[in-house]
């Protein structure tokens, strides 16, 4: 059924053509089947608004978020929807492996592709990828209708941040589901202010951009930043020790003890962007937060270790990028 736009004739209408830059694993009720879903888009708009709004007090942040995106008692002052999805055909097939590296296990030594490494959980080692994805080059439209001008800039800033720093679907923090739009929008992220109790920019944030910005294929750009992320993470401590790596993100597949308590998402966001000349670049956004604040198990000592692990890993990322990403 088509979208009834007649009652919005006097409203502010913004339309964007969106292109998938890296494979997008966006699903619905059946996660293995790819589906372009407006609720997923709205959810990520909320996330990136929170991440970039600059509000330190969580109650004030939630109050403003409700005004912009609505809640159970208040309707949002805008509408967003995805359109022209007829040519968005999902695929169930393996992805390029990208750069490979040596892995040692109890079963021997083998080589693993960095893209398969980043897609852990989406594929089976023997059967291959288990979930459908929207392939690179898939296009669709995102439409916004604003009922007034008050929050237009806030919503669009969140959308531009999603496009330029994040992605849609599973493993978006690992560089999947990246998008480009038919508009020259590169919002700056303000990295100032105190650390928040939720994922957001602060003076502790940083943005690392791969030195090469004209990769010919998306997998080359994702390989470059993926290898840097992997090597920096593994440099935190010796093999079979998982204290620092569990602070960066859980669960850790190899270590059951590190996964015994609650999981938490890593503060690193891998992203592949597409330039106007159809080249690709890679970047890593570091966006830490007050780790475990207000939760059982929180301590100043644990938070100190979390902060130090991030600093150590960031220094390694800078070193690897300074050496030149392949």
PDB file of C-alpha atoms in Angstrom:
ATOM      1  CA  UNK A   1       0.000   0.000   0.000  1.00  0.00           C
ATOM      2  CA  UNK A   2       1.367   3.418  -0.965  1.00  0.00           C
ATOM      3  CA  UNK A   3       2.142   6.147   1.535  1.00  0.00           C
ATOM      4  CA  UNK A   4      -0.601   8.786   1.782  1.00  0.00           C
ATOM      5  CA  UNK A   5       1.255  12.069   1.463  1.00  0.00           C
ATOM      6  CA  UNK A   6      -1.711  14.331   0.686  1.00  0.00           C
ATOM      7  CA  UNK A   7      -2.235  15.454   4.274  1.00  0.00           C
ATOM      8  CA  UNK A   8       1.395  16.590   4.495  1.00  0.00           C
ATOM      9  CA  UNK A   9       1.331  19.053   1.604  1.00  0.00           C
ATOM     10  CA  UNK A  10       2.051  22.021   3.861  1.00  0.00           C
ATOM     11  CA  UNK A  11       4.833  20.264   5.697  1.00  0.00           C
ATOM     12  CA  UNK A  12       8.596  20.331   5.142  1.00  0.00           C
ATOM     13  CA  UNK A  13       9.642  17.418   2.941  1.00  0.00           C
ATOM     14  CA  UNK A  14      13.215  16.115   2.606  1.00  0.00           C
ATOM     15  CA  UNK A  15      14.093  13.168   0.387  1.00  0.00           C
ATOM     16  CA  UNK A  16      17.423  11.343   0.045  1.00  0.00           C
ATOM     17  CA  UNK A  17      18.589   8.623  -2.307  1.00  0.00           C
ATOM     18  CA  UNK A  18      20.528   6.140  -0.214  1.00  0.00           C
ATOM     19  CA  UNK A  19      23.121   3.660  -1.485  1.00  0.00           C
ATOM     20  CA  UNK A  20      24.460   0.678   0.438  1.00  0.00           C
ATOM     21  CA  UNK A  21      28.270   0.964   0.688  1.00  0.00           C
ATOM     22  CA  UNK A  22      29.072  -2.231   2.597  1.00  0.00           C
ATOM     23  CA  UNK A  23      26.876  -5.388   2.853  1.00  0.00           C
ATOM     24  CA  UNK A  24      23.875  -4.627   5.054  1.00  0.00           C
ATOM     25  CA  UNK A  25      22.499  -7.382   7.310  1.00  0.00           C
ATOM     26  CA  UNK A  26      19.211  -5.706   8.197  1.00  0.00           C
ATOM     27  CA  UNK A  27      16.447  -8.110   9.172  1.00  0.00           C
ATOM     28  CA  UNK A  28      12.985  -8.213  10.642  1.00  0.00           C
ATOM     29  CA  UNK A  29      11.239 -10.811  12.823  1.00  0.00           C
ATOM     30  CA  UNK A  30      13.249 -13.475  11.006  1.00  0.00           C
ATOM     31  CA  UNK A  31      16.783 -12.157  11.380  1.00  0.00           C
ATOM     32  CA  UNK A  32      18.093 -14.485   8.670  1.00  0.00           C
ATOM     33  CA  UNK A  33      15.906 -12.798   6.032  1.00  0.00           C
ATOM     34  CA  UNK A  34      16.944  -9.294   4.949  1.00  0.00           C
ATOM     35  CA  UNK A  35      14.267  -6.609   5.163  1.00  0.00           C
ATOM     36  CA  UNK A  36      14.405  -2.818   4.782  1.00  0.00           C
ATOM     37  CA  UNK A  37      12.653  -1.635   7.922  1.00  0.00           C
ATOM     38  CA  UNK A  38      11.734   1.930   8.857  1.00  0.00           C
ATOM     39  CA  UNK A  39      11.754   1.120  12.628  1.00  0.00           C
ATOM     40  CA  UNK A  40      15.425   0.153  12.338  1.00  0.00           C
ATOM     41  CA  UNK A  41      16.186   3.496  10.702  1.00  0.00           C
ATOM     42  CA  UNK A  42      14.314   5.392  13.431  1.00  0.00           C
ATOM     43  CA  UNK A  43      16.136   3.452  16.118  1.00  0.00           C
ATOM     44  CA  UNK A  44      19.515   4.426  14.705  1.00  0.00           C
ATOM     45  CA  UNK A  45      18.398   8.051  14.361  1.00  0.00           C
ATOM     46  CA  UNK A  46      17.711   8.052  18.093  1.00  0.00           C
ATOM     47  CA  UNK A  47      21.082   6.474  18.812  1.00  0.00           C
ATOM     48  CA  UNK A  48      23.067   9.001  16.767  1.00  0.00           C
ATOM     49  CA  UNK A  49      21.065  11.908  18.142  1.00  0.00           C
ATOM     50  CA  UNK A  50      21.984  10.803  21.674  1.00  0.00           C
ATOM     51  CA  UNK A  51      25.587  10.257  20.619  1.00  0.00           C
ATOM     52  CA  UNK A  52      26.011  13.769  19.224  1.00  0.00           C
ATOM     53  CA  UNK A  53      23.559  15.945  21.210  1.00  0.00           C
ATOM     54  CA  UNK A  54      26.192  16.990  23.772  1.00  0.00           C
ATOM     55  CA  UNK A  55      23.812  16.749  26.758  1.00  0.00           C
ATOM     56  CA  UNK A  56      25.573  15.384  29.845  1.00  0.00           C
ATOM     57  CA  UNK A  57      22.609  14.926  32.184  1.00  0.00           C
ATOM     58  CA  UNK A  58      20.818  11.707  31.198  1.00  0.00           C
ATOM     59  CA  UNK A  59      17.408  12.912  32.431  1.00  0.00           C
ATOM     60  CA  UNK A  60      17.669  16.110  30.396  1.00  0.00           C
ATOM     61  CA  UNK A  61      18.809  14.061  27.413  1.00  0.00           C
ATOM     62  CA  UNK A  62      15.795  11.738  27.678  1.00  0.00           C
ATOM     63  CA  UNK A  63      13.431  14.708  28.011  1.00  0.00           C
ATOM     64  CA  UNK A  64      14.757  16.302  24.819  1.00  0.00           C
ATOM     65  CA  UNK A  65      14.817  12.966  23.015  1.00  0.00           C
ATOM     66  CA  UNK A  66      11.116  12.470  23.760  1.00  0.00           C
ATOM     67  CA  UNK A  67      10.304  15.909  22.323  1.00  0.00           C
ATOM     68  CA  UNK A  68      12.094  15.065  19.070  1.00  0.00           C
ATOM     69  CA  UNK A  69      11.388  11.357  18.608  1.00  0.00           C
ATOM     70  CA  UNK A  70       8.273  10.902  20.701  1.00  0.00           C
ATOM     71  CA  UNK A  71       7.474   8.435  23.469  1.00  0.00           C
ATOM     72  CA  UNK A  72       4.457   6.524  24.785  1.00  0.00           C
ATOM     73  CA  UNK A  73       2.560   9.756  25.504  1.00  0.00           C
ATOM     74  CA  UNK A  74       3.914  12.123  22.840  1.00  0.00           C
ATOM     75  CA  UNK A  75       3.941  11.793  19.072  1.00  0.00           C
ATOM     76  CA  UNK A  76       7.109  12.728  17.217  1.00  0.00           C
ATOM     77  CA  UNK A  77       6.931  16.040  15.277  1.00  0.00           C
ATOM     78  CA  UNK A  78       8.206  14.334  12.125  1.00  0.00           C
ATOM     79  CA  UNK A  79       7.718  11.222  10.039  1.00  0.00           C
ATOM     80  CA  UNK A  80      10.405   9.098   8.389  1.00  0.00           C
ATOM     81  CA  UNK A  81       9.890   6.241   5.971  1.00  0.00           C
ATOM     82  CA  UNK A  82      11.784   4.106   3.476  1.00  0.00           C
ATOM     83  CA  UNK A  83      10.545   4.039  -0.124  1.00  0.00           C
ATOM     84  CA  UNK A  84      11.396   2.569  -3.542  1.00  0.00           C
ATOM     85  CA  UNK A  85      12.608  -0.765  -2.213  1.00  0.00           C
ATOM     86  CA  UNK A  86      11.426  -2.871  -5.177  1.00  0.00           C
ATOM     87  CA  UNK A  87      14.953  -3.173  -6.575  1.00  0.00           C
ATOM     88  CA  UNK A  88      16.510  -3.960  -3.196  1.00  0.00           C
ATOM     89  CA  UNK A  89      17.042  -7.692  -3.681  1.00  0.00           C
ATOM     90  CA  UNK A  90      18.655  -9.498  -0.728  1.00  0.00           C
ATOM     91  CA  UNK A  91      21.288 -12.170  -1.259  1.00  0.00           C
ATOM     92  CA  UNK A  92      22.442 -15.206   0.679  1.00  0.00           C
ATOM     93  CA  UNK A  93      26.029 -15.684  -0.384  1.00  0.00           C
ATOM     94  CA  UNK A  94      29.539 -15.467   0.962  1.00  0.00           C
ATOM     95  CA  UNK A  95      31.391 -12.157   1.010  1.00  0.00           C
ATOM     96  CA  UNK A  96      34.916 -11.406  -0.200  1.00  0.00           C
ATOM     97  CA  UNK A  97      37.363 -12.455   2.485  1.00  0.00           C
ATOM     98  CA  UNK A  98      39.514  -9.332   2.258  1.00  0.00           C
ATOM     99  CA  UNK A  99      43.026  -9.482   3.653  1.00  0.00           C
ATOM    100  CA  UNK A 100      43.846 -12.793   5.350  1.00  0.00           C
ATOM    101  CA  UNK A 101      45.863 -13.491   8.475  1.00  0.00           C
ATOM    102  CA  UNK A 102      47.136 -16.541  10.329  1.00  0.00           C
ATOM    103  CA  UNK A 103      45.112 -17.995  13.192  1.00  0.00           C
ATOM    104  CA  UNK A 104      46.356 -20.652  15.607  1.00  0.00           C
ATOM    105  CA  UNK A 105      43.981 -22.906  17.515  1.00  0.00           C
ATOM    106  CA  UNK A 106      43.904 -26.299  19.187  1.00  0.00           C
ATOM    107  CA  UNK A 107      42.934 -27.740  15.802  1.00  0.00           C
ATOM    108  CA  UNK A 108      45.934 -26.300  13.996  1.00  0.00           C
ATOM    109  CA  UNK A 109      46.915 -23.214  12.027  1.00  0.00           C
ATOM    110  CA  UNK A 110      44.762 -21.730   9.280  1.00  0.00           C
ATOM    111  CA  UNK A 111      44.164 -18.439   7.481  1.00  0.00           C
ATOM    112  CA  UNK A 112      41.094 -16.314   8.122  1.00  0.00           C
ATOM    113  CA  UNK A 113      39.769 -13.392   6.085  1.00  0.00           C
ATOM    114  CA  UNK A 114      39.399 -10.142   7.998  1.00  0.00           C
ATOM    115  CA  UNK A 115      35.878  -9.589   6.639  1.00  0.00           C
ATOM    116  CA  UNK A 116      34.798 -13.009   7.916  1.00  0.00           C
ATOM    117  CA  UNK A 117      36.433 -12.068  11.247  1.00  0.00           C
ATOM    118  CA  UNK A 118      34.410  -8.849  11.438  1.00  0.00           C
ATOM    119  CA  UNK A 119      31.228 -10.726  10.481  1.00  0.00           C
ATOM    120  CA  UNK A 120      31.557 -13.270  13.284  1.00  0.00           C
ATOM    121  CA  UNK A 121      28.127 -14.593  14.231  1.00  0.00           C
ATOM    122  CA  UNK A 122      26.673 -14.046  10.765  1.00  0.00           C
ATOM    123  CA  UNK A 123      28.345 -17.064   9.222  1.00  0.00           C
ATOM    124  CA  UNK A 124      29.137 -20.678   9.955  1.00  0.00           C
ATOM    125  CA  UNK A 125      32.713 -21.842   9.456  1.00  0.00           C
ATOM    126  CA  UNK A 126      31.564 -24.753   7.291  1.00  0.00           C
ATOM    127  CA  UNK A 127      28.264 -23.568   5.773  1.00  0.00           C
ATOM    128  CA  UNK A 128      29.234 -19.961   5.121  1.00  0.00           C
ATOM    129  CA  UNK A 129      26.964 -16.969   5.710  1.00  0.00           C
ATOM    130  CA  UNK A 130      23.652 -17.809   7.360  1.00  0.00           C
ATOM    131  CA  UNK A 131      21.928 -14.456   6.993  1.00  0.00           C
ATOM    132  CA  UNK A 132      20.803 -12.607   3.899  1.00  0.00           C
ATOM    133  CA  UNK A 133      22.221  -9.180   3.173  1.00  0.00           C
ATOM    134  CA  UNK A 134      21.485  -6.257   0.890  1.00  0.00           C
ATOM    135  CA  UNK A 135      24.470  -6.098  -1.470  1.00  0.00           C
ATOM    136  CA  UNK A 136      26.701  -3.120  -2.117  1.00  0.00           C
ATOM    137  CA  UNK A 137      25.095  -0.763  -4.629  1.00  0.00           C
ATOM    138  CA  UNK A 138      21.525  -1.380  -3.441  1.00  0.00           C
ATOM    139  CA  UNK A 139      19.555   1.876  -3.591  1.00  0.00           C
ATOM    140  CA  UNK A 140      16.399   3.104  -1.880  1.00  0.00           C
ATOM    141  CA  UNK A 141      14.913   6.410  -0.734  1.00  0.00           C
ATOM    142  CA  UNK A 142      14.587   7.816   2.777  1.00  0.00           C
ATOM    143  CA  UNK A 143      11.913  10.474   3.177  1.00  0.00           C
ATOM    144  CA  UNK A 144      11.368  12.864   6.060  1.00  0.00           C
ATOM    145  CA  UNK A 145       8.265  14.953   6.667  1.00  0.00           C
ATOM    146  CA  UNK A 146       8.599  17.615   9.370  1.00  0.00           C
ATOM    147  CA  UNK A 147       5.416  19.025  10.852  1.00  0.00           C
ATOM    148  CA  UNK A 148       7.307  22.170  11.909  1.00  0.00           C
ATOM    149  CA  UNK A 149      10.838  23.571  11.623  1.00  0.00           C
ATOM    150  CA  UNK A 150      11.735  23.338  15.306  1.00  0.00           C
ATOM    151  CA  UNK A 151      13.471  19.963  15.265  1.00  0.00           C
ATOM    152  CA  UNK A 152      14.330  19.583  11.575  1.00  0.00           C
ATOM    153  CA  UNK A 153      18.041  20.323  12.057  1.00  0.00           C
ATOM    154  CA  UNK A 154      18.260  17.970  15.047  1.00  0.00           C
ATOM    155  CA  UNK A 155      16.833  15.033  13.110  1.00  0.00           C
ATOM    156  CA  UNK A 156      18.855  15.679   9.965  1.00  0.00           C
ATOM    157  CA  UNK A 157      22.056  16.006  11.985  1.00  0.00           C
ATOM    158  CA  UNK A 158      21.349  12.566  13.465  1.00  0.00           C
ATOM    159  CA  UNK A 159      20.718  11.194   9.958  1.00  0.00           C
ATOM    160  CA  UNK A 160      23.949  12.686   8.600  1.00  0.00           C
ATOM    161  CA  UNK A 161      25.862  11.262  11.586  1.00  0.00           C
ATOM    162  CA  UNK A 162      24.375   7.827  10.905  1.00  0.00           C
ATOM    163  CA  UNK A 163      25.452   8.048   7.259  1.00  0.00           C
ATOM    164  CA  UNK A 164      28.957   9.366   7.957  1.00  0.00           C
ATOM    165  CA  UNK A 165      29.919   7.450  11.103  1.00  0.00           C
ATOM    166  CA  UNK A 166      27.624   4.439  11.514  1.00  0.00           C
ATOM    167  CA  UNK A 167      25.484   1.968   9.624  1.00  0.00           C
ATOM    168  CA  UNK A 168      22.261  -0.055   9.629  1.00  0.00           C
ATOM    169  CA  UNK A 169      21.781  -3.666  10.627  1.00  0.00           C
ATOM    170  CA  UNK A 170      23.847  -6.329  12.349  1.00  0.00           C
ATOM    171  CA  UNK A 171      27.572  -5.728  12.905  1.00  0.00           C
ATOM    172  CA  UNK A 172      27.280  -2.052  12.005  1.00  0.00           C
ATOM    173  CA  UNK A 173      30.015  -1.275  14.566  1.00  0.00           C
ATOM    174  CA  UNK A 174      32.245  -3.602  12.571  1.00  0.00           C
ATOM    175  CA  UNK A 175      31.743  -1.667   9.353  1.00  0.00           C
ATOM    176  CA  UNK A 176      28.719  -3.409   7.835  1.00  0.00           C
ATOM    177  CA  UNK A 177      25.596  -1.597   6.655  1.00  0.00           C
ATOM    178  CA  UNK A 178      27.419   1.646   5.786  1.00  0.00           C
ATOM    179  CA  UNK A 179      25.501   4.079   3.586  1.00  0.00           C
ATOM    180  CA  UNK A 180      26.012   7.057   1.298  1.00  0.00           C
ATOM    181  CA  UNK A 181      23.462   9.675   0.236  1.00  0.00           C
ATOM    182  CA  UNK A 182      23.006  12.057  -2.691  1.00  0.00           C
ATOM    183  CA  UNK A 183      23.977  15.091  -0.615  1.00  0.00           C
ATOM    184  CA  UNK A 184      27.292  16.581   0.407  1.00  0.00           C
ATOM    185  CA  UNK A 185      26.939  16.280   4.164  1.00  0.00           C
ATOM    186  CA  UNK A 186      29.933  15.628   6.384  1.00  0.00           C
ATOM    187  CA  UNK A 187      28.928  16.736   9.875  1.00  0.00           C
ATOM    188  CA  UNK A 188      31.691  17.430  12.334  1.00  0.00           C
ATOM    189  CA  UNK A 189      31.549  15.584  15.629  1.00  0.00           C
ATOM    190  CA  UNK A 190      32.149  17.839  18.619  1.00  0.00           C
ATOM    191  CA  UNK A 191      34.579  15.962  20.818  1.00  0.00           C
ATOM    192  CA  UNK A 192      34.379  17.920  24.023  1.00  0.00           C
ATOM    193  CA  UNK A 193      32.675  17.809  27.392  1.00  0.00           C
ATOM    194  CA  UNK A 194      32.611  15.141  30.094  1.00  0.00           C
ATOM    195  CA  UNK A 195      32.251  11.414  29.578  1.00  0.00           C
ATOM    196  CA  UNK A 196      28.591  10.376  29.455  1.00  0.00           C
ATOM    197  CA  UNK A 197      26.913   7.379  31.089  1.00  0.00           C
ATOM    198  CA  UNK A 198      25.721   6.351  27.610  1.00  0.00           C
ATOM    199  CA  UNK A 199      27.483   6.033  24.243  1.00  0.00           C
ATOM    200  CA  UNK A 200      28.189   9.607  23.180  1.00  0.00           C
ATOM    201  CA  UNK A 201      30.938  11.932  22.106  1.00  0.00           C
ATOM    202  CA  UNK A 202      33.107  13.625  24.724  1.00  0.00           C
ATOM    203  CA  UNK A 203      36.601  15.006  25.197  1.00  0.00           C
ATOM    204  CA  UNK A 204      37.663  11.343  25.463  1.00  0.00           C
ATOM    205  CA  UNK A 205      36.477  10.552  21.924  1.00  0.00           C
ATOM    206  CA  UNK A 206      38.694  10.334  18.857  1.00  0.00           C
ATOM    207  CA  UNK A 207      38.384   9.755  15.125  1.00  0.00           C
ATOM    208  CA  UNK A 208      41.051   7.756  13.275  1.00  0.00           C
ATOM    209  CA  UNK A 209      41.067   7.975   9.479  1.00  0.00           C
ATOM    210  CA  UNK A 210      43.015   5.546   7.324  1.00  0.00           C
ATOM    211  CA  UNK A 211      45.799   7.391   5.445  1.00  0.00           C
ATOM    212  CA  UNK A 212      44.654   6.021   2.096  1.00  0.00           C
ATOM    213  CA  UNK A 213      41.327   7.505   0.998  1.00  0.00           C
ATOM    214  CA  UNK A 214      40.934   6.200  -2.557  1.00  0.00           C
ATOM    215  CA  UNK A 215      40.425   2.453  -2.281  1.00  0.00           C
ATOM    216  CA  UNK A 216      38.888   0.990  -5.418  1.00  0.00           C
ATOM    217  CA  UNK A 217      36.632  -1.488  -3.619  1.00  0.00           C
ATOM    218  CA  UNK A 218      34.712  -1.427  -0.344  1.00  0.00           C
ATOM    219  CA  UNK A 219      36.382  -4.630   0.849  1.00  0.00           C
ATOM    220  CA  UNK A 220      39.821  -3.030   0.542  1.00  0.00           C
ATOM    221  CA  UNK A 221      38.817  -0.110   2.774  1.00  0.00           C
ATOM    222  CA  UNK A 222      37.112  -2.385   5.304  1.00  0.00           C
ATOM    223  CA  UNK A 223      40.128  -4.721   5.281  1.00  0.00           C
ATOM    224  CA  UNK A 224      42.467  -1.838   6.084  1.00  0.00           C
ATOM    225  CA  UNK A 225      40.592  -0.580   9.127  1.00  0.00           C
ATOM    226  CA  UNK A 226      39.586  -4.106  10.163  1.00  0.00           C
ATOM    227  CA  UNK A 227      43.205  -5.274  10.302  1.00  0.00           C
ATOM    228  CA  UNK A 228      44.202  -2.179  12.291  1.00  0.00           C
ATOM    229  CA  UNK A 229      41.355  -2.734  14.757  1.00  0.00           C
ATOM    230  CA  UNK A 230      42.186  -6.449  15.130  1.00  0.00           C
ATOM    231  CA  UNK A 231      45.924  -5.870  15.583  1.00  0.00           C
ATOM    232  CA  UNK A 232      45.367  -3.058  18.088  1.00  0.00           C
ATOM    233  CA  UNK A 233      42.941  -5.164  20.090  1.00  0.00           C
ATOM    234  CA  UNK A 234      45.259  -8.182  20.154  1.00  0.00           C
ATOM    235  CA  UNK A 235      48.183  -5.973  21.209  1.00  0.00           C
ATOM    236  CA  UNK A 236      46.498  -5.193  24.538  1.00  0.00           C
ATOM    237  CA  UNK A 237      47.744  -8.387  26.207  1.00  0.00           C
ATOM    238  CA  UNK A 238      49.248 -11.810  25.573  1.00  0.00           C
ATOM    239  CA  UNK A 239      47.336 -14.707  24.036  1.00  0.00           C
ATOM    240  CA  UNK A 240      44.827 -16.463  26.325  1.00  0.00           C
ATOM    241  CA  UNK A 241      44.634 -13.421  28.601  1.00  0.00           C
ATOM    242  CA  UNK A 242      41.365 -11.557  28.242  1.00  0.00           C
ATOM    243  CA  UNK A 243      41.208  -8.954  31.007  1.00  0.00           C
ATOM    244  CA  UNK A 244      41.775  -5.885  28.841  1.00  0.00           C
ATOM    245  CA  UNK A 245      40.002  -7.250  25.776  1.00  0.00           C
ATOM    246  CA  UNK A 246      36.889  -7.968  27.868  1.00  0.00           C
ATOM    247  CA  UNK A 247      36.904  -4.310  28.903  1.00  0.00           C
ATOM    248  CA  UNK A 248      36.868  -3.246  25.238  1.00  0.00           C
ATOM    249  CA  UNK A 249      33.859  -5.431  24.434  1.00  0.00           C
ATOM    250  CA  UNK A 250      32.033  -8.647  25.338  1.00  0.00           C
ATOM    251  CA  UNK A 251      31.381 -11.416  24.679  1.00  0.00           C
ATOM    252  CA  UNK A 252      34.787 -12.849  23.794  1.00  0.00           C
ATOM    253  CA  UNK A 253      34.313 -16.096  21.924  1.00  0.00           C
ATOM    254  CA  UNK A 254      37.479 -17.773  23.172  1.00  0.00           C
ATOM    255  CA  UNK A 255      36.962 -17.080  26.866  1.00  0.00           C
ATOM    256  CA  UNK A 256      33.938 -18.354  28.768  1.00  0.00           C
ATOM    257  CA  UNK A 257      34.978 -16.772  32.060  1.00  0.00           C
ATOM    258  CA  UNK A 258      35.143 -13.306  30.474  1.00  0.00           C
ATOM    259  CA  UNK A 259      31.574 -13.833  29.269  1.00  0.00           C
ATOM    260  CA  UNK A 260      30.221 -14.960  32.651  1.00  0.00           C
ATOM    261  CA  UNK A 261      28.694 -11.575  33.449  1.00  0.00           C
ATOM    262  CA  UNK A 262      26.733  -9.133  31.319  1.00  0.00           C
ATOM    263  CA  UNK A 263      27.834  -8.189  27.836  1.00  0.00           C
ATOM    264  CA  UNK A 264      28.696  -4.690  26.715  1.00  0.00           C
ATOM    265  CA  UNK A 265      29.291  -3.163  23.299  1.00  0.00           C
ATOM    266  CA  UNK A 266      32.697  -1.927  22.284  1.00  0.00           C
ATOM    267  CA  UNK A 267      33.288   1.840  22.024  1.00  0.00           C
ATOM    268  CA  UNK A 268      34.777   1.523  18.501  1.00  0.00           C
ATOM    269  CA  UNK A 269      32.805   2.155  15.306  1.00  0.00           C
ATOM    270  CA  UNK A 270      34.380   0.982  12.052  1.00  0.00           C
ATOM    271  CA  UNK A 271      33.035   2.801   9.019  1.00  0.00           C
ATOM    272  CA  UNK A 272      33.567   2.764   5.242  1.00  0.00           C
ATOM    273  CA  UNK A 273      32.570   5.859   3.288  1.00  0.00           C
ATOM    274  CA  UNK A 274      32.185   6.420  -0.442  1.00  0.00           C
ATOM    275  CA  UNK A 275      33.511   9.533  -2.175  1.00  0.00           C
ATOM    276  CA  UNK A 276      31.979  11.476  -5.054  1.00  0.00           C
ATOM    277  CA  UNK A 277      34.587   9.886  -7.347  1.00  0.00           C
ATOM    278  CA  UNK A 278      33.378   6.373  -6.409  1.00  0.00           C
ATOM    279  CA  UNK A 279      36.357   5.594  -4.214  1.00  0.00           C
ATOM    280  CA  UNK A 280      36.246   4.289  -0.656  1.00  0.00           C
ATOM    281  CA  UNK A 281      37.882   5.320   2.617  1.00  0.00           C
ATOM    282  CA  UNK A 282      37.916   3.859   6.110  1.00  0.00           C
ATOM    283  CA  UNK A 283      37.761   5.349   9.587  1.00  0.00           C
ATOM    284  CA  UNK A 284      37.391   4.274  13.214  1.00  0.00           C
ATOM    285  CA  UNK A 285      35.421   6.360  15.706  1.00  0.00           C
ATOM    286  CA  UNK A 286      36.251   5.897  19.396  1.00  0.00           C
ATOM    287  CA  UNK A 287      33.283   6.848  21.569  1.00  0.00           C
ATOM    288  CA  UNK A 288      33.711   5.606  25.169  1.00  0.00           C
ATOM    289  CA  UNK A 289      31.271   6.029  28.033  1.00  0.00           C
ATOM    290  CA  UNK A 290      31.180   5.614  31.822  1.00  0.00           C
ATOM    291  CA  UNK A 291      31.668   1.871  31.769  1.00  0.00           C
ATOM    292  CA  UNK A 292      29.201   0.021  34.077  1.00  0.00           C
ATOM    293  CA  UNK A 293      28.204   3.243  35.857  1.00  0.00           C
ATOM    294  CA  UNK A 294      25.281   2.563  38.180  1.00  0.00           C
ATOM    295  CA  UNK A 295      25.518  -1.208  37.699  1.00  0.00           C
ATOM    296  CA  UNK A 296      26.537  -4.031  40.006  1.00  0.00           C
ATOM    297  CA  UNK A 297      30.252  -4.645  39.792  1.00  0.00           C
ATOM    298  CA  UNK A 298      31.171  -1.021  39.099  1.00  0.00           C
ATOM    299  CA  UNK A 299      34.270   0.321  40.809  1.00  0.00           C
ATOM    300  CA  UNK A 300      36.662   3.209  40.293  1.00  0.00           C
ATOM    301  CA  UNK A 301      39.439   0.673  39.738  1.00  0.00           C
ATOM    302  CA  UNK A 302      37.516  -1.149  37.006  1.00  0.00           C
ATOM    303  CA  UNK A 303      36.661   2.131  35.312  1.00  0.00           C
ATOM    304  CA  UNK A 304      40.333   3.157  35.480  1.00  0.00           C
ATOM    305  CA  UNK A 305      41.335  -0.082  33.757  1.00  0.00           C
ATOM    306  CA  UNK A 306      38.659   0.457  31.091  1.00  0.00           C
ATOM    307  CA  UNK A 307      40.013   3.945  30.384  1.00  0.00           C
ATOM    308  CA  UNK A 308      43.627   2.763  30.281  1.00  0.00           C
ATOM    309  CA  UNK A 309      42.749  -0.089  27.891  1.00  0.00           C
ATOM    310  CA  UNK A 310      41.161   2.430  25.517  1.00  0.00           C
ATOM    311  CA  UNK A 311      44.189   4.734  25.664  1.00  0.00           C
ATOM    312  CA  UNK A 312      46.548   1.825  25.007  1.00  0.00           C
ATOM    313  CA  UNK A 313      44.493   0.622  22.067  1.00  0.00           C
ATOM    314  CA  UNK A 314      44.138   4.124  20.617  1.00  0.00           C
ATOM    315  CA  UNK A 315      47.898   4.620  20.716  1.00  0.00           C
ATOM    316  CA  UNK A 316      48.332   1.369  18.793  1.00  0.00           C
ATOM    317  CA  UNK A 317      45.727   2.422  16.203  1.00  0.00           C
ATOM    318  CA  UNK A 318      47.588   5.711  15.686  1.00  0.00           C
ATOM    319  CA  UNK A 319      50.873   3.826  15.324  1.00  0.00           C
ATOM    320  CA  UNK A 320      49.456   1.393  12.768  1.00  0.00           C
ATOM    321  CA  UNK A 321      47.798   4.117  10.715  1.00  0.00           C
ATOM    322  CA  UNK A 322      51.005   6.183  10.837  1.00  0.00           C
ATOM    323  CA  UNK A 323      52.762   3.210   9.268  1.00  0.00           C
ATOM    324  CA  UNK A 324      50.284   3.365   6.395  1.00  0.00           C
ATOM    325  CA  UNK A 325      47.208   1.181   5.928  1.00  0.00           C
ATOM    326  CA  UNK A 326      47.542  -1.126   2.941  1.00  0.00           C
TER     327      UNK A 326
END
